[in-house]
């Protein structure tokens, strides 16, 4: 099971759960299926500090 499949499973089983993915992929062929699977946001792992990653996660979790 990959992240998109896991996101789809979680979204269907627990519809109130908000899912954020952290990925090194930035092309549409990876992003669009993730959003269709129920992901509310994504963060790029490329060139990001630990601090900025935590801020990103906190921002999405407060939506």
Short mmCIF file of N, CA and C in Angstrom, two decimals:
data_model
loop_
_atom_site.label_atom_id
_atom_site.label_comp_id
_atom_site.label_asym_id
_atom_site.label_seq_id
_atom_site.Cartn_x
_atom_site.Cartn_y
_atom_site.Cartn_z
N UNK A 1 0.85 -1.17 0.00
CA UNK A 1 0.00 0.00 0.00
C UNK A 1 0.91 1.24 0.00
N UNK A 2 0.69 2.12 -0.96
CA UNK A 2 1.46 3.36 -0.99
C UNK A 2 0.69 4.48 -0.27
N UNK A 3 1.25 5.66 -0.26
CA UNK A 3 0.64 6.76 0.48
C UNK A 3 -0.71 7.18 -0.06
N UNK A 4 -0.88 7.11 -1.37
CA UNK A 4 -2.17 7.48 -1.97
C UNK A 4 -3.23 6.46 -1.60
N UNK A 5 -2.89 5.19 -1.68
CA UNK A 5 -3.84 4.15 -1.28
C UNK A 5 -4.19 4.26 0.19
N UNK A 6 -3.19 4.53 1.02
CA UNK A 6 -3.43 4.68 2.46
C UNK A 6 -4.32 5.89 2.72
N UNK A 7 -4.09 6.98 2.00
CA UNK A 7 -4.92 8.18 2.15
C UNK A 7 -6.36 7.88 1.78
N UNK A 8 -6.56 7.17 0.70
CA UNK A 8 -7.91 6.81 0.26
C UNK A 8 -8.60 5.95 1.32
N UNK A 9 -7.89 4.95 1.83
CA UNK A 9 -8.44 4.07 2.86
C UNK A 9 -8.83 4.87 4.11
N UNK A 10 -7.93 5.72 4.57
CA UNK A 10 -8.20 6.52 5.78
C UNK A 10 -9.38 7.45 5.55
N UNK A 11 -9.43 8.12 4.39
CA UNK A 11 -10.53 9.03 4.08
C UNK A 11 -11.87 8.33 4.08
N UNK A 12 -11.90 7.12 3.55
CA UNK A 12 -13.16 6.38 3.50
C UNK A 12 -13.55 5.84 4.87
N UNK A 13 -12.58 5.34 5.61
CA UNK A 13 -12.87 4.75 6.92
C UNK A 13 -13.13 5.80 7.99
N UNK A 14 -12.45 6.92 7.89
CA UNK A 14 -12.53 7.99 8.89
C UNK A 14 -12.69 9.34 8.19
N UNK A 15 -13.87 9.64 7.70
CA UNK A 15 -14.06 10.84 6.87
C UNK A 15 -13.72 12.17 7.54
N UNK A 16 -13.70 12.22 8.86
CA UNK A 16 -13.38 13.48 9.55
C UNK A 16 -11.88 13.69 9.72
N UNK A 17 -11.08 12.71 9.31
CA UNK A 17 -9.63 12.81 9.45
C UNK A 17 -9.05 13.69 8.35
N UNK A 18 -8.16 14.59 8.74
CA UNK A 18 -7.47 15.45 7.76
C UNK A 18 -6.11 14.85 7.49
N UNK A 19 -5.78 14.69 6.23
CA UNK A 19 -4.54 14.02 5.84
C UNK A 19 -3.61 15.01 5.15
N UNK A 20 -2.37 15.02 5.60
CA UNK A 20 -1.32 15.84 5.02
C UNK A 20 -0.23 14.88 4.55
N UNK A 21 0.28 15.09 3.34
CA UNK A 21 1.39 14.27 2.88
C UNK A 21 2.65 15.11 2.79
N UNK A 22 3.75 14.48 3.11
CA UNK A 22 5.07 15.09 2.95
C UNK A 22 5.78 14.28 1.88
N UNK A 23 6.19 14.92 0.82
CA UNK A 23 6.71 14.20 -0.33
C UNK A 23 7.86 14.94 -1.00
N UNK A 24 8.65 14.20 -1.72
CA UNK A 24 9.69 14.82 -2.54
C UNK A 24 9.22 14.99 -3.98
N UNK A 25 8.03 14.45 -4.30
CA UNK A 25 7.47 14.59 -5.64
C UNK A 25 6.77 15.93 -5.78
N UNK A 26 6.91 16.57 -6.92
CA UNK A 26 6.21 17.84 -7.15
C UNK A 26 5.42 17.85 -8.45
N UNK A 27 5.45 16.75 -9.18
CA UNK A 27 4.74 16.73 -10.46
C UNK A 27 3.26 16.37 -10.25
N UNK A 28 2.44 16.84 -11.18
CA UNK A 28 0.99 16.66 -11.09
C UNK A 28 0.57 15.20 -11.06
N UNK A 29 1.37 14.32 -11.67
CA UNK A 29 0.98 12.91 -11.71
C UNK A 29 0.98 12.28 -10.32
N UNK A 30 1.63 12.91 -9.36
CA UNK A 30 1.61 12.43 -7.98
C UNK A 30 0.66 13.25 -7.10
N UNK A 31 0.58 14.54 -7.37
CA UNK A 31 -0.19 15.44 -6.52
C UNK A 31 -1.70 15.27 -6.72
N UNK A 32 -2.15 15.24 -7.97
CA UNK A 32 -3.58 15.15 -8.26
C UNK A 32 -4.20 13.88 -7.67
N UNK A 33 -3.62 12.70 -7.86
CA UNK A 33 -4.22 11.51 -7.25
C UNK A 33 -4.27 11.59 -5.72
N UNK A 34 -3.29 12.22 -5.12
CA UNK A 34 -3.29 12.36 -3.65
C UNK A 34 -4.46 13.24 -3.22
N UNK A 35 -4.68 14.34 -3.91
CA UNK A 35 -5.80 15.22 -3.57
C UNK A 35 -7.13 14.50 -3.80
N UNK A 36 -7.22 13.72 -4.86
CA UNK A 36 -8.44 12.96 -5.13
C UNK A 36 -8.68 11.88 -4.08
N UNK A 37 -7.62 11.44 -3.43
CA UNK A 37 -7.73 10.41 -2.39
C UNK A 37 -8.10 10.99 -1.03
N UNK A 38 -8.20 12.31 -0.93
CA UNK A 38 -8.63 12.93 0.31
C UNK A 38 -7.59 13.73 1.05
N UNK A 39 -6.42 13.89 0.47
CA UNK A 39 -5.37 14.68 1.11
C UNK A 39 -5.76 16.15 1.07
N UNK A 40 -5.62 16.85 2.21
CA UNK A 40 -6.00 18.27 2.26
C UNK A 40 -4.83 19.19 1.95
N UNK A 41 -3.62 18.67 2.03
CA UNK A 41 -2.46 19.50 1.76
C UNK A 41 -1.22 18.66 1.61
N UNK A 42 -0.20 19.27 1.04
CA UNK A 42 1.06 18.57 0.87
C UNK A 42 2.20 19.50 1.17
N UNK A 43 3.28 18.91 1.59
CA UNK A 43 4.49 19.67 1.84
C UNK A 43 5.65 19.03 1.11
N UNK A 44 6.46 19.86 0.52
CA UNK A 44 7.63 19.37 -0.20
C UNK A 44 8.77 19.16 0.78
N UNK A 45 9.43 18.05 0.66
CA UNK A 45 10.58 17.75 1.50
C UNK A 45 11.87 18.33 0.93
N UNK A 46 11.81 18.86 -0.26
CA UNK A 46 13.00 19.41 -0.91
C UNK A 46 13.36 20.76 -0.32
N UNK A 47 14.62 20.91 0.07
CA UNK A 47 15.16 22.19 0.55
C UNK A 47 14.31 22.81 1.66
N UNK A 48 13.93 22.02 2.63
CA UNK A 48 13.11 22.53 3.73
C UNK A 48 13.77 22.17 5.05
N UNK A 49 13.87 23.12 5.94
CA UNK A 49 14.45 22.87 7.25
C UNK A 49 13.43 22.15 8.14
N UNK A 50 13.91 21.56 9.22
CA UNK A 50 13.01 20.90 10.16
C UNK A 50 12.00 21.89 10.73
N UNK A 51 12.48 23.08 11.03
CA UNK A 51 11.59 24.10 11.60
C UNK A 51 10.48 24.49 10.62
N UNK A 52 10.84 24.74 9.37
CA UNK A 52 9.82 25.12 8.40
C UNK A 52 8.85 23.97 8.12
N UNK A 53 9.33 22.73 8.23
CA UNK A 53 8.46 21.57 8.05
C UNK A 53 7.43 21.52 9.19
N UNK A 54 7.86 21.77 10.42
CA UNK A 54 6.94 21.77 11.56
C UNK A 54 5.90 22.89 11.43
N UNK A 55 6.34 24.05 10.97
CA UNK A 55 5.39 25.16 10.75
C UNK A 55 4.37 24.78 9.70
N UNK A 56 4.81 24.17 8.62
CA UNK A 56 3.91 23.73 7.57
C UNK A 56 2.87 22.76 8.11
N UNK A 57 3.30 21.76 8.85
CA UNK A 57 2.38 20.76 9.41
C UNK A 57 1.39 21.44 10.37
N UNK A 58 1.88 22.31 11.22
CA UNK A 58 0.98 23.03 12.15
C UNK A 58 -0.03 23.87 11.40
N UNK A 59 0.40 24.56 10.35
CA UNK A 59 -0.53 25.36 9.56
C UNK A 59 -1.64 24.51 8.96
N UNK A 60 -1.29 23.37 8.38
CA UNK A 60 -2.31 22.50 7.80
C UNK A 60 -3.20 21.90 8.86
N UNK A 61 -2.66 21.57 10.01
CA UNK A 61 -3.47 20.94 11.05
C UNK A 61 -4.49 21.90 11.65
N UNK A 62 -4.26 23.19 11.50
CA UNK A 62 -5.19 24.19 12.03
C UNK A 62 -6.27 24.57 11.04
N UNK A 63 -6.27 24.02 9.86
CA UNK A 63 -7.29 24.34 8.85
C UNK A 63 -8.58 23.62 9.13
#
